[in-house]
């Protein structure tokens, strides 16, 4: 066999090596150990390994190509897994009665955002989201409080959810999102007062165990969707992590609208 190998071109050598290894693997899987050992001699195994090593040294680009294909395959599998998760968790994602809704509550397309009030990327995209909700009269926007950046983020999320009792959630949300810099508890309450909230009632409503339940549910949902950062958007069966250009978001909305 070794005499035959030296007459083959490198590409053919590699193909032969791969074929032999595959055949050997099949033999090992279907024969007793003693029988499998007789399929290739140590010299033949060494010859094949040498061919593969030499070919990779002479053509290192095949390693890069293989890694690229592996990464593409892993990304495709990850995207498909996320789509399956979104379908499985669709009711909690899109129709949780405790999740605030903006835009058209009867809209033909639902866009969901997971966010944190201290997230700079959430703040950067917020003005465009406000404009999008105003312009697209058939867009249903679901707000998912996902405070992951510390105690003040949790305080702000609790305050926002409590503001629903006074019918001020959307105004309060975007007032917090468009405020520059990191929040503090004092700043959150100052903004609450500026948008017309009764802050004494707000503090009382913030203590409701219902808010604890909502935040825990959102956390479990994010985990189920493999969301680990903010912002994260879900539309249809697509999950888009991180800050997104408004043009791309509009394109995804139109795609979902067309089915």
mmCIF file with all atom_site columns, N, CA and C in Angstrom, residues 19-61:
data_model
loop_
_atom_site.group_PDB
_atom_site.id
_atom_site.type_symbol
_atom_site.label_atom_id
_atom_site.label_alt_id
_atom_site.label_comp_id
_atom_site.label_asym_id
_atom_site.label_entity_id
_atom_site.label_seq_id
_atom_site.pdbx_PDB_ins_code
_atom_site.Cartn_x
_atom_site.Cartn_y
_atom_site.Cartn_z
_atom_site.occupancy
_atom_site.B_iso_or_equiv
_atom_site.pdbx_formal_charge
_atom_site.auth_seq_id
_atom_site.auth_comp_id
_atom_site.auth_asym_id
_atom_site.auth_atom_id
_atom_site.pdbx_PDB_model_num
ATOM 1   N N  . UNK A 1 19 ? -10.834 8.239  3.199  1.00 0.00 ? 19 UNK A N  1
ATOM 2   C CA . UNK A 1 19 ? -11.657 7.070  2.903  1.00 0.00 ? 19 UNK A CA 1
ATOM 3   C C  . UNK A 1 19 ? -11.215 5.867  3.733  1.00 0.00 ? 19 UNK A C  1
ATOM 4   N N  . UNK A 1 20 ? -9.898  5.700  3.826  1.00 0.00 ? 20 UNK A N  1
ATOM 5   C CA . UNK A 1 20 ? -9.371  4.573  4.593  1.00 0.00 ? 20 UNK A CA 1
ATOM 6   C C  . UNK A 1 20 ? -9.755  4.702  6.065  1.00 0.00 ? 20 UNK A C  1
ATOM 7   N N  . UNK A 1 21 ? -9.652  5.927  6.587  1.00 0.00 ? 21 UNK A N  1
ATOM 8   C CA . UNK A 1 21 ? -9.992  6.129  7.993  1.00 0.00 ? 21 UNK A CA 1
ATOM 9   C C  . UNK A 1 21 ? -11.470 5.859  8.246  1.00 0.00 ? 21 UNK A C  1
ATOM 10  N N  . UNK A 1 22 ? -12.325 6.306  7.308  1.00 0.00 ? 22 UNK A N  1
ATOM 11  C CA . UNK A 1 22 ? -13.752 6.046  7.454  1.00 0.00 ? 22 UNK A CA 1
ATOM 12  C C  . UNK A 1 22 ? -14.061 4.553  7.399  1.00 0.00 ? 22 UNK A C  1
ATOM 13  N N  . UNK A 1 23 ? -13.432 3.872  6.430  1.00 0.00 ? 23 UNK A N  1
ATOM 14  C CA . UNK A 1 23 ? -13.633 2.431  6.317  1.00 0.00 ? 23 UNK A CA 1
ATOM 15  C C  . UNK A 1 23 ? -13.144 1.728  7.576  1.00 0.00 ? 23 UNK A C  1
ATOM 16  N N  . UNK A 1 24 ? -11.987 2.167  8.068  1.00 0.00 ? 24 UNK A N  1
ATOM 17  C CA . UNK A 1 24 ? -11.425 1.564  9.283  1.00 0.00 ? 24 UNK A CA 1
ATOM 18  C C  . UNK A 1 24 ? -12.351 1.758  10.467 1.00 0.00 ? 24 UNK A C  1
ATOM 19  N N  . UNK A 1 25 ? -12.928 2.958  10.552 1.00 0.00 ? 25 UNK A N  1
ATOM 20  C CA . UNK A 1 25 ? -13.857 3.230  11.652 1.00 0.00 ? 25 UNK A CA 1
ATOM 21  C C  . UNK A 1 25 ? -15.065 2.320  11.566 1.00 0.00 ? 25 UNK A C  1
ATOM 22  N N  . UNK A 1 26 ? -15.552 2.102  10.343 1.00 0.00 ? 26 UNK A N  1
ATOM 23  C CA . UNK A 1 26 ? -16.699 1.219  10.166 1.00 0.00 ? 26 UNK A CA 1
ATOM 24  C C  . UNK A 1 26 ? -16.356 -0.215 10.554 1.00 0.00 ? 26 UNK A C  1
ATOM 25  N N  . UNK A 1 27 ? -15.157 -0.637 10.184 1.00 0.00 ? 27 UNK A N  1
ATOM 26  C CA . UNK A 1 27 ? -14.721 -1.996 10.519 1.00 0.00 ? 27 UNK A CA 1
ATOM 27  C C  . UNK A 1 27 ? -14.597 -2.151 12.027 1.00 0.00 ? 27 UNK A C  1
ATOM 28  N N  . UNK A 1 28 ? -14.011 -1.134 12.679 1.00 0.00 ? 28 UNK A N  1
ATOM 29  C CA . UNK A 1 28 ? -13.844 -1.186 14.131 1.00 0.00 ? 28 UNK A CA 1
ATOM 30  C C  . UNK A 1 28 ? -15.189 -1.267 14.840 1.00 0.00 ? 28 UNK A C  1
ATOM 31  N N  . UNK A 1 29 ? -16.179 -0.620 14.241 1.00 0.00 ? 29 UNK A N  1
ATOM 32  C CA . UNK A 1 29 ? -17.493 -0.597 14.870 1.00 0.00 ? 29 UNK A CA 1
ATOM 33  C C  . UNK A 1 29 ? -18.245 -1.906 14.697 1.00 0.00 ? 29 UNK A C  1
ATOM 34  N N  . UNK A 1 30 ? -17.905 -2.674 13.655 1.00 0.00 ? 30 UNK A N  1
ATOM 35  C CA . UNK A 1 30 ? -18.717 -3.857 13.346 1.00 0.00 ? 30 UNK A CA 1
ATOM 36  C C  . UNK A 1 30 ? -17.987 -5.192 13.518 1.00 0.00 ? 30 UNK A C  1
ATOM 37  N N  . UNK A 1 31 ? -16.705 -5.166 13.909 1.00 0.00 ? 31 UNK A N  1
ATOM 38  C CA . UNK A 1 31 ? -15.942 -6.398 14.067 1.00 0.00 ? 31 UNK A CA 1
ATOM 39  C C  . UNK A 1 31 ? -15.329 -6.470 15.457 1.00 0.00 ? 31 UNK A C  1
ATOM 40  N N  . UNK A 1 32 ? -15.061 -7.663 15.922 1.00 0.00 ? 32 UNK A N  1
ATOM 41  C CA . UNK A 1 32 ? -14.339 -7.817 17.188 1.00 0.00 ? 32 UNK A CA 1
ATOM 42  C C  . UNK A 1 32 ? -12.970 -7.168 17.086 1.00 0.00 ? 32 UNK A C  1
ATOM 43  N N  . UNK A 1 33 ? -12.434 -6.809 18.241 1.00 0.00 ? 33 UNK A N  1
ATOM 44  C CA . UNK A 1 33 ? -11.156 -6.096 18.251 1.00 0.00 ? 33 UNK A CA 1
ATOM 45  C C  . UNK A 1 33 ? -10.073 -6.856 17.520 1.00 0.00 ? 33 UNK A C  1
ATOM 46  N N  . UNK A 1 34 ? -9.992  -8.139 17.686 1.00 0.00 ? 34 UNK A N  1
ATOM 47  C CA . UNK A 1 34 ? -8.938  -8.926 17.042 1.00 0.00 ? 34 UNK A CA 1
ATOM 48  C C  . UNK A 1 34 ? -9.023  -8.874 15.532 1.00 0.00 ? 34 UNK A C  1
ATOM 49  N N  . UNK A 1 35 ? -10.258 -8.927 14.989 1.00 0.00 ? 35 UNK A N  1
ATOM 50  C CA . UNK A 1 35 ? -10.429 -8.888 13.534 1.00 0.00 ? 35 UNK A CA 1
ATOM 51  C C  . UNK A 1 35 ? -10.103 -7.515 12.981 1.00 0.00 ? 35 UNK A C  1
ATOM 52  N N  . UNK A 1 36 ? -10.497 -6.435 13.732 1.00 0.00 ? 36 UNK A N  1
ATOM 53  C CA . UNK A 1 36 ? -10.256 -5.082 13.245 1.00 0.00 ? 36 UNK A CA 1
ATOM 54  C C  . UNK A 1 36 ? -8.771  -4.775 13.155 1.00 0.00 ? 36 UNK A C  1
ATOM 55  N N  . UNK A 1 37 ? -7.990  -5.339 14.060 1.00 0.00 ? 37 UNK A N  1
ATOM 56  C CA . UNK A 1 37 ? -6.562  -5.067 14.056 1.00 0.00 ? 37 UNK A CA 1
ATOM 57  C C  . UNK A 1 37 ? -5.886  -5.541 12.779 1.00 0.00 ? 37 UNK A C  1
ATOM 58  N N  . UNK A 1 38 ? -6.512  -6.530 12.083 1.00 0.00 ? 38 UNK A N  1
ATOM 59  C CA . UNK A 1 38 ? -5.905  -7.088 10.887 1.00 0.00 ? 38 UNK A CA 1
ATOM 60  C C  . UNK A 1 38 ? -6.185  -6.259 9.638  1.00 0.00 ? 38 UNK A C  1
ATOM 61  N N  . UNK A 1 39 ? -7.070  -5.261 9.710  1.00 0.00 ? 39 UNK A N  1
ATOM 62  C CA . UNK A 1 39 ? -7.436  -4.499 8.505  1.00 0.00 ? 39 UNK A CA 1
ATOM 63  C C  . UNK A 1 39 ? -6.289  -3.632 8.014  1.00 0.00 ? 39 UNK A C  1
ATOM 64  N N  . UNK A 1 40 ? -5.527  -3.023 8.911  1.00 0.00 ? 40 UNK A N  1
ATOM 65  C CA . UNK A 1 40 ? -4.406  -2.166 8.527  1.00 0.00 ? 40 UNK A CA 1
ATOM 66  C C  . UNK A 1 40 ? -3.193  -2.527 9.368  1.00 0.00 ? 40 UNK A C  1
ATOM 67  N N  . UNK A 1 41 ? -2.052  -2.568 8.702  1.00 0.00 ? 41 UNK A N  1
ATOM 68  C CA . UNK A 1 41 ? -0.823  -2.824 9.437  1.00 0.00 ? 41 UNK A CA 1
ATOM 69  C C  . UNK A 1 41 ? -0.336  -1.523 10.059 1.00 0.00 ? 41 UNK A C  1
ATOM 70  N N  . UNK A 1 42 ? 0.514   -1.602 11.079 1.00 0.00 ? 42 UNK A N  1
ATOM 71  C CA . UNK A 1 42 ? 1.071   -0.384 11.671 1.00 0.00 ? 42 UNK A CA 1
ATOM 72  C C  . UNK A 1 42 ? 1.760   0.498  10.639 1.00 0.00 ? 42 UNK A C  1
ATOM 73  N N  . UNK A 1 43 ? 2.450   -0.106 9.671  1.00 0.00 ? 43 UNK A N  1
ATOM 74  C CA . UNK A 1 43 ? 3.140   0.673  8.629  1.00 0.00 ? 43 UNK A CA 1
ATOM 75  C C  . UNK A 1 43 ? 2.146   1.433  7.774  1.00 0.00 ? 43 UNK A C  1
ATOM 76  N N  . UNK A 1 44 ? 1.018   0.791  7.458  1.00 0.00 ? 44 UNK A N  1
ATOM 77  C CA . UNK A 1 44 ? 0.004   1.449  6.634  1.00 0.00 ? 44 UNK A CA 1
ATOM 78  C C  . UNK A 1 44 ? -0.671  2.597  7.391  1.00 0.00 ? 44 UNK A C  1
ATOM 79  N N  . UNK A 1 45 ? -0.913  2.385  8.671  1.00 0.00 ? 45 UNK A N  1
ATOM 80  C CA . UNK A 1 45 ? -1.489  3.452  9.482  1.00 0.00 ? 45 UNK A CA 1
ATOM 81  C C  . UNK A 1 45 ? -0.540  4.640  9.539  1.00 0.00 ? 45 UNK A C  1
ATOM 82  N N  . UNK A 1 46 ? 0.748   4.353  9.756  1.00 0.00 ? 46 UNK A N  1
ATOM 83  C CA . UNK A 1 46 ? 1.757   5.414  9.810  1.00 0.00 ? 46 UNK A CA 1
ATOM 84  C C  . UNK A 1 46 ? 1.845   6.152  8.482  1.00 0.00 ? 46 UNK A C  1
ATOM 85  N N  . UNK A 1 47 ? 1.737   5.413  7.368  1.00 0.00 ? 47 UNK A N  1
ATOM 86  C CA . UNK A 1 47 ? 1.799   6.032  6.038  1.00 0.00 ? 47 UNK A CA 1
ATOM 87  C C  . UNK A 1 47 ? 0.644   6.991  5.834  1.00 0.00 ? 47 UNK A C  1
ATOM 88  N N  . UNK A 1 48 ? -0.551  6.578  6.240  1.00 0.00 ? 48 UNK A N  1
ATOM 89  C CA . UNK A 1 48 ? -1.724  7.447  6.091  1.00 0.00 ? 48 UNK A CA 1
ATOM 90  C C  . UNK A 1 48 ? -1.583  8.689  6.951  1.00 0.00 ? 48 UNK A C  1
ATOM 91  N N  . UNK A 1 49 ? -1.150  8.511  8.197  1.00 0.00 ? 49 UNK A N  1
ATOM 92  C CA . UNK A 1 49 ? -0.988  9.659  9.090  1.00 0.00 ? 49 UNK A CA 1
ATOM 93  C C  . UNK A 1 49 ? 0.055   10.629 8.547  1.00 0.00 ? 49 UNK A C  1
ATOM 94  N N  . UNK A 1 50 ? 1.115   10.094 7.967  1.00 0.00 ? 50 UNK A N  1
ATOM 95  C CA . UNK A 1 50 ? 2.160   10.930 7.401  1.00 0.00 ? 50 UNK A CA 1
ATOM 96  C C  . UNK A 1 50 ? 1.632   11.750 6.222  1.00 0.00 ? 50 UNK A C  1
ATOM 97  N N  . UNK A 1 51 ? 0.825   11.096 5.376  1.00 0.00 ? 51 UNK A N  1
ATOM 98  C CA . UNK A 1 51 ? 0.228   11.794 4.222  1.00 0.00 ? 51 UNK A CA 1
ATOM 99  C C  . UNK A 1 51 ? -0.624  12.965 4.692  1.00 0.00 ? 51 UNK A C  1
ATOM 100 N N  . UNK A 1 52 ? -1.459  12.713 5.696  1.00 0.00 ? 52 UNK A N  1
ATOM 101 C CA . UNK A 1 52 ? -2.352  13.762 6.198  1.00 0.00 ? 52 UNK A CA 1
ATOM 102 C C  . UNK A 1 52 ? -1.546  14.906 6.795  1.00 0.00 ? 52 UNK A C  1
ATOM 103 N N  . UNK A 1 53 ? -0.524  14.590 7.599  1.00 0.00 ? 53 UNK A N  1
ATOM 104 C CA . UNK A 1 53 ? 0.309   15.619 8.215  1.00 0.00 ? 53 UNK A CA 1
ATOM 105 C C  . UNK A 1 53 ? 1.005   16.460 7.150  1.00 0.00 ? 53 UNK A C  1
ATOM 106 N N  . UNK A 1 54 ? 1.589   15.794 6.152  1.00 0.00 ? 54 UNK A N  1
ATOM 107 C CA . UNK A 1 54 ? 2.306   16.516 5.101  1.00 0.00 ? 54 UNK A CA 1
ATOM 108 C C  . UNK A 1 54 ? 1.369   17.405 4.303  1.00 0.00 ? 54 UNK A C  1
ATOM 109 N N  . UNK A 1 55 ? 0.193   16.880 4.016  1.00 0.00 ? 55 UNK A N  1
ATOM 110 C CA . UNK A 1 55 ? -0.747  17.666 3.207  1.00 0.00 ? 55 UNK A CA 1
ATOM 111 C C  . UNK A 1 55 ? -1.206  18.906 3.962  1.00 0.00 ? 55 UNK A C  1
ATOM 112 N N  . UNK A 1 56 ? -1.471  18.767 5.262  1.00 0.00 ? 56 UNK A N  1
ATOM 113 C CA . UNK A 1 56 ? -1.907  19.914 6.054  1.00 0.00 ? 56 UNK A CA 1
ATOM 114 C C  . UNK A 1 56 ? -0.795  20.948 6.163  1.00 0.00 ? 56 UNK A C  1
ATOM 115 N N  . UNK A 1 57 ? 0.466   20.489 6.299  1.00 0.00 ? 57 UNK A N  1
ATOM 116 C CA . UNK A 1 57 ? 1.592   21.428 6.351  1.00 0.00 ? 57 UNK A CA 1
ATOM 117 C C  . UNK A 1 57 ? 1.719   22.201 5.046  1.00 0.00 ? 57 UNK A C  1
ATOM 118 N N  . UNK A 1 58 ? 1.516   21.521 3.920  1.00 0.00 ? 58 UNK A N  1
ATOM 119 C CA . UNK A 1 58 ? 1.649   22.160 2.615  1.00 0.00 ? 58 UNK A CA 1
ATOM 120 C C  . UNK A 1 58 ? 0.426   22.989 2.241  1.00 0.00 ? 58 UNK A C  1
ATOM 121 N N  . UNK A 1 59 ? -0.726  22.649 2.825  1.00 0.00 ? 59 UNK A N  1
ATOM 122 C CA . UNK A 1 59 ? -1.970  23.365 2.501  1.00 0.00 ? 59 UNK A CA 1
ATOM 123 C C  . UNK A 1 59 ? -2.693  23.750 3.794  1.00 0.00 ? 59 UNK A C  1
ATOM 124 N N  . UNK A 1 60 ? -2.105  24.641 4.599  1.00 0.00 ? 60 UNK A N  1
ATOM 125 C CA . UNK A 1 60 ? -2.718  24.985 5.897  1.00 0.00 ? 60 UNK A CA 1
ATOM 126 C C  . UNK A 1 60 ? -4.081  25.645 5.759  1.00 0.00 ? 60 UNK A C  1
ATOM 127 N N  . UNK A 1 61 ? -4.377  26.166 4.552  1.00 0.00 ? 61 UNK A N  1
ATOM 128 C CA . UNK A 1 61 ? -5.662  26.833 4.373  1.00 0.00 ? 61 UNK A CA 1
ATOM 129 C C  . UNK A 1 61 ? -6.847  25.893 4.581  1.00 0.00 ? 61 UNK A C  1
#
